[in-house]
Coordinates of C-alpha atoms in Angstrom, one line a residue:
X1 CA 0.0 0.0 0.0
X2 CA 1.2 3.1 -1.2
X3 CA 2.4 6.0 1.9
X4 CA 0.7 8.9 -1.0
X5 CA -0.3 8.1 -3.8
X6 CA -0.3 11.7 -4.8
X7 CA 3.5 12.5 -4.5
X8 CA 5.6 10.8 -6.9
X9 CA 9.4 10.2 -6.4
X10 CA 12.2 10.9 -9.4
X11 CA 16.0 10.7 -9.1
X12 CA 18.0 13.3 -11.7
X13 CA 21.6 12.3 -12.5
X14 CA 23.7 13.9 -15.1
X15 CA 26.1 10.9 -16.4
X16 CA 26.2 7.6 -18.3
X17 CA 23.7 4.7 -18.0
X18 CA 23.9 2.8 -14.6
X19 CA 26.7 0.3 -14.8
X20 CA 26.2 -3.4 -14.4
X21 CA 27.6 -3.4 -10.9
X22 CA 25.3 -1.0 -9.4
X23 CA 22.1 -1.4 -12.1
X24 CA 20.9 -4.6 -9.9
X25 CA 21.0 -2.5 -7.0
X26 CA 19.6 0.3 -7.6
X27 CA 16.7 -1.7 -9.9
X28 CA 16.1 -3.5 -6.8
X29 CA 15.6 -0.4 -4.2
X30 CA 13.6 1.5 -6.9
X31 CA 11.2 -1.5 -7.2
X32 CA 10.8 -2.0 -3.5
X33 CA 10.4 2.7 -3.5
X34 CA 7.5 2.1 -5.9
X35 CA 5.3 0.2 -2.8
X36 CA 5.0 3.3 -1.2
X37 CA 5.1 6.4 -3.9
X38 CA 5.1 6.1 -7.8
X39 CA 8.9 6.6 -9.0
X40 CA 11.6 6.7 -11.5
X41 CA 14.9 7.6 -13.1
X42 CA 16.1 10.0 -15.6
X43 CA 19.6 9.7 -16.5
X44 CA 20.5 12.8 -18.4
X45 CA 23.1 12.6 -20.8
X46 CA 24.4 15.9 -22.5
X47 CA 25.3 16.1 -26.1
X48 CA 28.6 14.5 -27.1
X49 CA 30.0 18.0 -28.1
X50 CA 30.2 18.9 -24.2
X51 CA 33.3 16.7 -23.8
X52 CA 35.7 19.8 -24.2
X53 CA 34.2 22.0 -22.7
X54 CA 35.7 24.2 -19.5
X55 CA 34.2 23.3 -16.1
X56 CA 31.9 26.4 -15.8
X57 CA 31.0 26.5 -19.4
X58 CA 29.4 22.4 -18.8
X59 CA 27.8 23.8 -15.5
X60 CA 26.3 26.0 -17.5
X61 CA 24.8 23.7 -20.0
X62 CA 23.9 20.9 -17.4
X63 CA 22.3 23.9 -15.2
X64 CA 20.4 24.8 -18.6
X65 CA 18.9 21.5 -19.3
X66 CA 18.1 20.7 -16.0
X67 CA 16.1 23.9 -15.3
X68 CA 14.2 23.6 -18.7
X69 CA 13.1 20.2 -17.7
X70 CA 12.1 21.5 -14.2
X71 CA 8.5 22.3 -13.4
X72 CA 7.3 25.5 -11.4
X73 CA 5.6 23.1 -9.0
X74 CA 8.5 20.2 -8.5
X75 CA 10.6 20.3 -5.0
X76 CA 14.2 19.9 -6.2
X77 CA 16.9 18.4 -3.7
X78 CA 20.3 18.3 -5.2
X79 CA 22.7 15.9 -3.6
X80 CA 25.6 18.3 -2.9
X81 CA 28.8 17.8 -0.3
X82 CA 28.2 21.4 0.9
X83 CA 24.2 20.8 1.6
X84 CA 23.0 19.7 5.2
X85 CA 23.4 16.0 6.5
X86 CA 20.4 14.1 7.4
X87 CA 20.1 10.9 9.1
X88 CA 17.8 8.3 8.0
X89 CA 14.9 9.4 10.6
X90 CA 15.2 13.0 9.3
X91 CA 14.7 11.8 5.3
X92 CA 12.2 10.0 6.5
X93 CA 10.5 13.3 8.2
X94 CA 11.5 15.5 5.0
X95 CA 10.0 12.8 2.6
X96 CA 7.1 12.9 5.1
X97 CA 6.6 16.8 5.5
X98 CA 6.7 17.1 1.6
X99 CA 3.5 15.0 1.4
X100 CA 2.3 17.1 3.6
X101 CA 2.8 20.0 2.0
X102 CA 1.1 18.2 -1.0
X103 CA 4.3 18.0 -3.1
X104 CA 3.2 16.6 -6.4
X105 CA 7.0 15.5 -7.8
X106 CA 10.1 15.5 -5.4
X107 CA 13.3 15.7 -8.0
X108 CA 16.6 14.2 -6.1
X109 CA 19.4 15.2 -8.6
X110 CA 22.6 13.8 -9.0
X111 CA 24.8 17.0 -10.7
X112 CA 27.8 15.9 -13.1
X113 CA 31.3 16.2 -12.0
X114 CA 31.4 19.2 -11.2
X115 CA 28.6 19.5 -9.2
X116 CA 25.6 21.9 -10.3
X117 CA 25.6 25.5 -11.8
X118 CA 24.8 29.0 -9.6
X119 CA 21.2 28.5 -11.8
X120 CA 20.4 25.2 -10.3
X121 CA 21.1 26.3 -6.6
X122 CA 18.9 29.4 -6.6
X123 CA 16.1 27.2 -7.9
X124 CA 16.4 24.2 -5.4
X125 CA 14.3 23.7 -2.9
X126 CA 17.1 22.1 -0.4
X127 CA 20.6 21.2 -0.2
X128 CA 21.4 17.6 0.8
X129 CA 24.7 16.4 1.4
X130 CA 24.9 12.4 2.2
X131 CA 28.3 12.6 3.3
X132 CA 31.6 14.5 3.8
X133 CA 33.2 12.2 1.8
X134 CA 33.3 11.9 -2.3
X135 CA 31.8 9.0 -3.9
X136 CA 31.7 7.9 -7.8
X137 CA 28.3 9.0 -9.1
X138 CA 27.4 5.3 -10.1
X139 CA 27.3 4.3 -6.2
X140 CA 25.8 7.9 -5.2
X141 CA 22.2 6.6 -7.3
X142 CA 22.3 3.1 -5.2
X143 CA 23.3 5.0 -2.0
X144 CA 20.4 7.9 -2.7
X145 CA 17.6 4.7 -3.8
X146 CA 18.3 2.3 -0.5
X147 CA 18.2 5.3 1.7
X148 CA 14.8 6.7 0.4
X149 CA 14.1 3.3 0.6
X150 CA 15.0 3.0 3.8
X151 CA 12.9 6.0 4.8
X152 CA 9.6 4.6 3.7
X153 CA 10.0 1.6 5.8
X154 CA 10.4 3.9 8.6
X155 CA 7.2 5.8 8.0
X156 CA 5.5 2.9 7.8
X157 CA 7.1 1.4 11.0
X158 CA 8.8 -1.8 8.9
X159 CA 11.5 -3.5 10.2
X160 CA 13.9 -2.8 7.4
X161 CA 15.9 -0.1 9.6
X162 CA 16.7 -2.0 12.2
X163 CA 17.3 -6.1 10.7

C-alpha cells in the first residue's frame, strides 16, 4: 500500500547509464520505493560536443537543461557535499513533511562532476549532502535509492531499519 499516492518520487543524475555493478542495486531499491510512492529515473546525458568543454562553461549547459526540464511546481533536492546532513529518521521526516505540504514531484538530482551550476542552486528547494566524503556518481544513485528506501519503511514502522 502506497504511503501517498499523490506524490511521486524521481532521481535526476547527469552521467552515463547505470553500470552493471550497481544497475541490480539500484533496480532493486527502486522496485521496492514504488510500494510506497510512484517513481523513477532519468539519466540525463548531455550532447557529445560537451566533452571539451571548461568546467563552468558544462555547469552552464547541465544547469540549462536541467532547469528547462524542471516544473514551477517540483521540490528539487540536489545531492551536494556542501548541503545539510540528514540521518535516516530525518529523510524520513522531509520525505514525510513534503506530502504534507502536498508535493506533487520531489526531484533528487545527482549534478555531473562538477557539481551543479549557480542557476540550479537558486532554484532548489534544499541542499542535501549524504556525506563529507566523495563517492563515484554510479554508487551515489544506489546510495540515494536504498536510503529513500530506507525512509519509507520507517514511516510505515517496517523493520527494514533496524534487521
Amino acid at each position: 500500500m502506497r504511503i501517498n499516492n499523490f506524490m511521486k518520487i524521481e532521481f535526476w543524475s547527469i552521467g552515463k547509464a547505470n553500470e552493471t555493478y550497481v544497475k541490480e542495486g539500484i533496480d532493486v531499491f527502486t522496485k521496492r520505493i514504488s510500494n510506497y510512492y510512484p517513481v523513477g529515473w532519468n539519466i540525463l546525458q548531455l550532447p557529445k560536443n560537451t566533452a571539451s568543454l571548461h568546467e563552468t562553461a558544462l555547469k552552464k549547459k547541465e544547469g540549462e537543461m536541467i532547469v528547462g526540464l524542471l516544473k514551477k511546481e517540483d521540490y528539487l533536492i540536489v545531492l551536494d557535499e556542501r548541503g545539510k546532513q540528514m540521518d535516516s529518521e530525518m529523510l524520513a521526516t522531509f520525505i514525510q513533511a513534503r506530502a504534507n505540504e502536498s508535493a506533487k514531484t520531489i526531484i533528487f538530482l545527482i549534478g555531473g562532476a562538477f557539481g551543479v551550476s549557480e542557476e540550479v542552486t537558486k532554484r532548489a528547494n534544499y541542499q542535501w549532502s549524504l556525506s563529507k566524503l566523495v563517492f563515484p556518481h554510479q554508487l551515489v544513485r544506489l546510495i540515494l535509492a536504498e536510503q529513500v528506501y530506507r525512509a519509507c519503511t520507517i514511516l510505515r514502522n517496517e523493520k527494514y531499519h533496524h534487521q
